[in-house]
Short mmCIF file of N, CA and C in Angstrom, two decimals:
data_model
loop_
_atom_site.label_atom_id
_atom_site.label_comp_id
_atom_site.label_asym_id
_atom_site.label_seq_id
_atom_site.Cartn_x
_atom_site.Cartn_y
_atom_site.Cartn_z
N UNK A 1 9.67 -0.18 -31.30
CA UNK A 1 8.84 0.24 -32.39
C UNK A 1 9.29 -0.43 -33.69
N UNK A 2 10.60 -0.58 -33.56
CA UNK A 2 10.84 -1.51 -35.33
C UNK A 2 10.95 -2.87 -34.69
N UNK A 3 10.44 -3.37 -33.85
CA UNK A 3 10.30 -5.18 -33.90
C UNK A 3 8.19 -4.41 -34.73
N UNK A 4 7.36 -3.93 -34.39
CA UNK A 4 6.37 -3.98 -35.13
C UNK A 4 6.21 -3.70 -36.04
N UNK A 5 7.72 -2.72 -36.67
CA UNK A 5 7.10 -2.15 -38.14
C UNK A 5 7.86 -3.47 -38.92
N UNK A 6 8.45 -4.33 -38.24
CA UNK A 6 9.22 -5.17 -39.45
C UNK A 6 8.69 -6.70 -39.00
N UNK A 7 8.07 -6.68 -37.58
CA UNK A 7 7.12 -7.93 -37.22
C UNK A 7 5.73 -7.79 -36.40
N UNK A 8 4.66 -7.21 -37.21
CA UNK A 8 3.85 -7.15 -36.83
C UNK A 8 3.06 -7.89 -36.44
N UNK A 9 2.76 -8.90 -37.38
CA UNK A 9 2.37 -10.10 -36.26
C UNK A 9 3.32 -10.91 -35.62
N UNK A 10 4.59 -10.97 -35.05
CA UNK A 10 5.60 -11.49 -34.63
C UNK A 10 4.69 -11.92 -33.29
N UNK A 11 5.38 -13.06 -32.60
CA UNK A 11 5.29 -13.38 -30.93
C UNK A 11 5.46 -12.13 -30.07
N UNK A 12 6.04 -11.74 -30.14
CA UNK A 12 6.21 -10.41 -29.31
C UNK A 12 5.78 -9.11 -29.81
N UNK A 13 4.89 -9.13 -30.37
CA UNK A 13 4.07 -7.67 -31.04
C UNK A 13 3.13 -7.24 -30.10
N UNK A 14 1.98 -8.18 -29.73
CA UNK A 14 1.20 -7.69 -28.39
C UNK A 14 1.64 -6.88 -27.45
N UNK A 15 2.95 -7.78 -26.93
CA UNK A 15 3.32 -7.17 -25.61
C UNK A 15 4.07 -5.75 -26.20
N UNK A 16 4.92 -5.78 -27.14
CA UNK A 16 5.64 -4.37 -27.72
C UNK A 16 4.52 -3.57 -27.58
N UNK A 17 3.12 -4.21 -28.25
CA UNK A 17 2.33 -2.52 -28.90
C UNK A 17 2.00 -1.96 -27.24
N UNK A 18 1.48 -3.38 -26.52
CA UNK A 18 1.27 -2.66 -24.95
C UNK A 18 2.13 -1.84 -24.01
N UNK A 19 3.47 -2.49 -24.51
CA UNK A 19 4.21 -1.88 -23.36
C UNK A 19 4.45 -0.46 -24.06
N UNK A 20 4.21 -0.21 -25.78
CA UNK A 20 4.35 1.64 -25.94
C UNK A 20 3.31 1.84 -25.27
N UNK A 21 2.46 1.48 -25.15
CA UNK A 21 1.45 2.46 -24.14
C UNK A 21 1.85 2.44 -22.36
N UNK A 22 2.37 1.36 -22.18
CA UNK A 22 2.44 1.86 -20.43
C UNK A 22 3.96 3.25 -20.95
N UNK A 23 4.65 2.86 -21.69
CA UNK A 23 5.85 4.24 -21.79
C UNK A 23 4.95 5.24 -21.87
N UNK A 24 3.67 5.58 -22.97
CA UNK A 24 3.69 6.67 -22.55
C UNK A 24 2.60 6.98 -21.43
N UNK A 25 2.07 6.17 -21.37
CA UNK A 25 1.15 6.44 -20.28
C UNK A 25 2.86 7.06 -19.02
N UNK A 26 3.37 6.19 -18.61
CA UNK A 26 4.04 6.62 -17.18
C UNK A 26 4.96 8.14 -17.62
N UNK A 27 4.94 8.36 -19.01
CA UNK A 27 5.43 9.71 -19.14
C UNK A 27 4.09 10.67 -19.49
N UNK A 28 3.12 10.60 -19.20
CA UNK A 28 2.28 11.26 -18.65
C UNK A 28 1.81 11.92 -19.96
N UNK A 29 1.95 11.02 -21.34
CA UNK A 29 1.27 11.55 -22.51
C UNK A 29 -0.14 10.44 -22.87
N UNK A 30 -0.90 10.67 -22.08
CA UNK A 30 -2.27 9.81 -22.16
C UNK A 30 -2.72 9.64 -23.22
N UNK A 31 -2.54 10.80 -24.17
CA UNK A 31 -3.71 10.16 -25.19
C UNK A 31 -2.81 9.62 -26.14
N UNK A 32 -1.66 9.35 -26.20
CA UNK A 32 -0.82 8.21 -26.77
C UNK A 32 -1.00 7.16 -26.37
N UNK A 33 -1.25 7.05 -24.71
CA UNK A 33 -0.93 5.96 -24.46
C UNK A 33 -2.87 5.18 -24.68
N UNK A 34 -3.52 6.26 -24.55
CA UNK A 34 -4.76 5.53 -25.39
C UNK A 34 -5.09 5.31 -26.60
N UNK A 35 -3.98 5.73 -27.83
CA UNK A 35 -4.35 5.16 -28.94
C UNK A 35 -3.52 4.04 -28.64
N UNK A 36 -2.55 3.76 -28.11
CA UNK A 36 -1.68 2.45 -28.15
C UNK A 36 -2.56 1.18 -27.56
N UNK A 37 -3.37 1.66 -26.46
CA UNK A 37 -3.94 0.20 -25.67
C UNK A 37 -4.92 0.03 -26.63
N UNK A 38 -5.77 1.04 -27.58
CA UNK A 38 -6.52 1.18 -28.58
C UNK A 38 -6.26 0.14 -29.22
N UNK A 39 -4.83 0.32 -30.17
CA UNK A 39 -4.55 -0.89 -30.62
C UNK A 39 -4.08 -2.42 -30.33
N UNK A 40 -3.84 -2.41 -29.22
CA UNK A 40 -3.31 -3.53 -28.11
C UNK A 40 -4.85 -4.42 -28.28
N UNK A 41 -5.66 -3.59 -28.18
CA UNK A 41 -7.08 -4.63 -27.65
C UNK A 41 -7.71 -4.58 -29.19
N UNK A 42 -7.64 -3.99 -29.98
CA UNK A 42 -8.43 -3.63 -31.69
C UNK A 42 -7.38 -4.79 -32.39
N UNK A 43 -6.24 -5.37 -31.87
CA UNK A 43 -5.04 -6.21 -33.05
C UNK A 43 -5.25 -7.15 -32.51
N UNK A 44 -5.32 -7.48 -30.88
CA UNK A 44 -5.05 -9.09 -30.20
C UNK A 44 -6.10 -9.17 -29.07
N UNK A 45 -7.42 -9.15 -29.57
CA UNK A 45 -9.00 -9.11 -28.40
C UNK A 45 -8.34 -10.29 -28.19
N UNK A 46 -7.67 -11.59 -28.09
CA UNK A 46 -8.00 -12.51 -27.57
C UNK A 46 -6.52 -12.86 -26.89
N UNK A 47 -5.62 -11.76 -26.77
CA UNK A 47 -4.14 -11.86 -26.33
C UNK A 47 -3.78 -12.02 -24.66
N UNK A 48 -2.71 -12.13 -24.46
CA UNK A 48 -2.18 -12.38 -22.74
C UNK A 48 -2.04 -10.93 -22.27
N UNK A 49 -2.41 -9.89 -22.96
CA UNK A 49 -2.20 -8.15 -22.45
C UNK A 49 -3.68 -7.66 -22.75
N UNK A 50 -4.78 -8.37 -23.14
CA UNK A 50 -5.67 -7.44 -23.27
C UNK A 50 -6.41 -6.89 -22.65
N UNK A 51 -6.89 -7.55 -21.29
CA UNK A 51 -7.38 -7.52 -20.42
C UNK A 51 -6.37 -6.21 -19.49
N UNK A 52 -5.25 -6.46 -19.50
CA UNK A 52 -4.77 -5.32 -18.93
C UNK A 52 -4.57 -4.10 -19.94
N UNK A 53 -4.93 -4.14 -21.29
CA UNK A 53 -4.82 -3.17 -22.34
C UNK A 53 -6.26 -2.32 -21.53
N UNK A 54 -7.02 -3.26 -21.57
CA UNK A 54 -8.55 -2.56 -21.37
C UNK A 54 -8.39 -1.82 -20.52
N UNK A 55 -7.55 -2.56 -19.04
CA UNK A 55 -7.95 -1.54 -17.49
C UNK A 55 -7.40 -0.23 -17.61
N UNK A 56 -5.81 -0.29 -18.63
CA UNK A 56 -5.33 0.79 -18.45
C UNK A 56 -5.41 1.79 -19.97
N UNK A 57 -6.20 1.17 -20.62
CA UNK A 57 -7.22 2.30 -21.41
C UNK A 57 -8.09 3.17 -20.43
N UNK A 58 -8.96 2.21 -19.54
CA UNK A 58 -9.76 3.32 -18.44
C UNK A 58 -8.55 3.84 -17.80
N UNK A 59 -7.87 3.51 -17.00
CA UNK A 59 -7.00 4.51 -16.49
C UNK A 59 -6.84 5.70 -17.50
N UNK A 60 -6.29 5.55 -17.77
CA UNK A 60 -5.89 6.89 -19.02
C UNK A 60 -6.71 7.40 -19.28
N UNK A 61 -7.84 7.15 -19.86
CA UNK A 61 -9.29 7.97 -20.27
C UNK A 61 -9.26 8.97 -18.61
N UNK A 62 -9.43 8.07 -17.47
CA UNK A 62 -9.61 9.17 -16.28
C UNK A 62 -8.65 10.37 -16.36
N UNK A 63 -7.49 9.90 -16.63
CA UNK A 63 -6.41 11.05 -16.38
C UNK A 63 -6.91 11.84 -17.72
N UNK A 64 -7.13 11.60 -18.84
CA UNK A 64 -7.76 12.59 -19.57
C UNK A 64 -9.37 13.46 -19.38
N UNK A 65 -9.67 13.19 -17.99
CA UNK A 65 -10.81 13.54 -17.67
C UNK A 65 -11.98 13.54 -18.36
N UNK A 66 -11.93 11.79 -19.00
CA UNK A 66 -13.33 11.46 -20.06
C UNK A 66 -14.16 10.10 -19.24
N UNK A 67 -14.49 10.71 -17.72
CA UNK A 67 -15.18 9.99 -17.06
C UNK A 67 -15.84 8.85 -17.54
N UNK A 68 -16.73 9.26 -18.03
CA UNK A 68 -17.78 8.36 -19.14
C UNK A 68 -17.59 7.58 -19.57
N UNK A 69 -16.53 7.38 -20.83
CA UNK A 69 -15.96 6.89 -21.19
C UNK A 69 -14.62 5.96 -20.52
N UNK A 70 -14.32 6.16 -19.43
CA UNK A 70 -13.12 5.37 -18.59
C UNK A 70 -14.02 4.50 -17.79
N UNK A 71 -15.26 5.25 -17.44
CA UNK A 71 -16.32 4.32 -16.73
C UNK A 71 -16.40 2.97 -17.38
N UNK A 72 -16.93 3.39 -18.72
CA UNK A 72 -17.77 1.99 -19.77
C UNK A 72 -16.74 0.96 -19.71
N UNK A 73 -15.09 1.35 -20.09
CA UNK A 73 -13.98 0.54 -20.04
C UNK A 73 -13.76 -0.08 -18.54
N UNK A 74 -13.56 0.43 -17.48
CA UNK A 74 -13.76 -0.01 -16.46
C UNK A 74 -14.84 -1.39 -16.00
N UNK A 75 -15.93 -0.98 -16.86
CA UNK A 75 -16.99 -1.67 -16.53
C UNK A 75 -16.94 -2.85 -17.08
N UNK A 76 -16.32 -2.72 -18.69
CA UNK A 76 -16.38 -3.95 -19.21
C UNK A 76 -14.88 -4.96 -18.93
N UNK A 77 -14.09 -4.61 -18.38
CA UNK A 77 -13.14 -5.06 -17.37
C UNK A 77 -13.78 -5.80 -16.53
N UNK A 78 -14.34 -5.70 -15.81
CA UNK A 78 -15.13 -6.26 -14.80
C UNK A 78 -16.40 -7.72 -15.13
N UNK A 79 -16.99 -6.93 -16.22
CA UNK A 79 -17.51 -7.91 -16.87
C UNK A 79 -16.80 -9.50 -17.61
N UNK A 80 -15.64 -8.63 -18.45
CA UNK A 80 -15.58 -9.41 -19.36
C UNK A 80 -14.16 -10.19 -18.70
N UNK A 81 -13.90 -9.73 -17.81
CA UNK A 81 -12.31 -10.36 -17.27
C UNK A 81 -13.15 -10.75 -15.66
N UNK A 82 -13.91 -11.45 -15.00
CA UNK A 82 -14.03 -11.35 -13.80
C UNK A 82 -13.08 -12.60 -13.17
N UNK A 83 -12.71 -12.49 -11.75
CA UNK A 83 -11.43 -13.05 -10.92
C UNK A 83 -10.45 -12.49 -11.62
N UNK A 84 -10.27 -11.71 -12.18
CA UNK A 84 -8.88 -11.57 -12.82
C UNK A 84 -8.07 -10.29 -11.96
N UNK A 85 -7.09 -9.77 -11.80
CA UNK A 85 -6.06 -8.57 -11.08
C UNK A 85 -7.05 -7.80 -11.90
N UNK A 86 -7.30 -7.51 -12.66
CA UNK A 86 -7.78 -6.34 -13.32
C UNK A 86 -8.74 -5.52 -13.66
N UNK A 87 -9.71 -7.03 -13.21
CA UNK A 87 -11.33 -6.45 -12.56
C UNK A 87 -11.47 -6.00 -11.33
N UNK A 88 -10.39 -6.94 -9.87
CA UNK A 88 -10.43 -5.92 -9.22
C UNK A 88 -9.92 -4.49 -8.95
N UNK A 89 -9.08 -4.17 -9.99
CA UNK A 89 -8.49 -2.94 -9.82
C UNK A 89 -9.43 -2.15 -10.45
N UNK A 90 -10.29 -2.28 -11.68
CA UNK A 90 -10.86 -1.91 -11.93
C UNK A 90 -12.10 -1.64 -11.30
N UNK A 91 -12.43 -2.97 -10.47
CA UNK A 91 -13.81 -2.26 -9.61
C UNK A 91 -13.22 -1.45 -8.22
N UNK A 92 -12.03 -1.31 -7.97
CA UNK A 92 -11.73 -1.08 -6.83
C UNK A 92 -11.80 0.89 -7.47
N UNK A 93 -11.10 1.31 -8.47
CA UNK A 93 -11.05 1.99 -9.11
C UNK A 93 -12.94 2.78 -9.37
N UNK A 94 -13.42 2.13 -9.78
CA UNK A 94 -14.93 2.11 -10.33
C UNK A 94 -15.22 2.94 -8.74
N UNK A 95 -15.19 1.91 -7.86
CA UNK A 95 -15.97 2.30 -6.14
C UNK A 95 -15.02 3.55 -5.81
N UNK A 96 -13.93 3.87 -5.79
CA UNK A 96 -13.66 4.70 -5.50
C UNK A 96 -14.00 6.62 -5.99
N UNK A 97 -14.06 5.49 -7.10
CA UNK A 97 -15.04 7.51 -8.07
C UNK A 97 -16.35 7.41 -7.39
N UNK A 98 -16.80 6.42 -7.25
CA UNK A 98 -18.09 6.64 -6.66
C UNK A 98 -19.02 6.44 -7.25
N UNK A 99 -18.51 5.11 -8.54
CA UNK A 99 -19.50 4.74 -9.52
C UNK A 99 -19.72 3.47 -9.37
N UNK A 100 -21.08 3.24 -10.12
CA UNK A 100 -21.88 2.05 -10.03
C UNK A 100 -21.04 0.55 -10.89
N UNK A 101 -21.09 -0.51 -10.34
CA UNK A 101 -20.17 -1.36 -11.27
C UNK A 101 -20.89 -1.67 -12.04
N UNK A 102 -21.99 -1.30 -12.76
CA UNK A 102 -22.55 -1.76 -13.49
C UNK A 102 -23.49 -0.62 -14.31
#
């Protein structure tokens, strides 16, 4: 957290702001870890984590039980990242709720 408050745009800020969100995502405080991928994908849309910022924004939205909303993220994973690890987890994810990839 202080490599961003003292290098925010530093080389390694992306991956810092992402990896606070997988911490709290894997300690099971979701909606931290969705304002963090929040900012992961809102600071660096065009970064080497965003695409996985996105998938595991939908993750998290599910575990916060905001279907809808984990859907749309899911979806645009798929769209906007296709061949990538993360569209298929994401559509693999998508088919398994039992939703439409599109």
């Amino acid at each position: 957290m202080d490599y961003l408050k003292y290098y925010p745009d530093g080389d390694r800020a992306e991956n810092c702001q992402f990896y606070i969100g997988e911490i709290n995502y894997m300690n099971g405080d979701f909606q931290r870890a969705v304002d963090a991928y929040h900012i992961t994908v809102d600071r660096y849309p065009d970064g080497n984590k965003t695409a996985a910022a996105h998938l595991k924004l939908g993750l998290a939205l599910l575990e916060l039980r905001q279907k809808d909303a984990a859907a749309k993220e899911l979806r645009f994973v798929v769209r906007k990242y296709p061949r990538t690890d993360e569209a298929k987890k994401a559509t693999d994810r998508l088919r398994g709720l039992g939703l439409p990839l599109r």
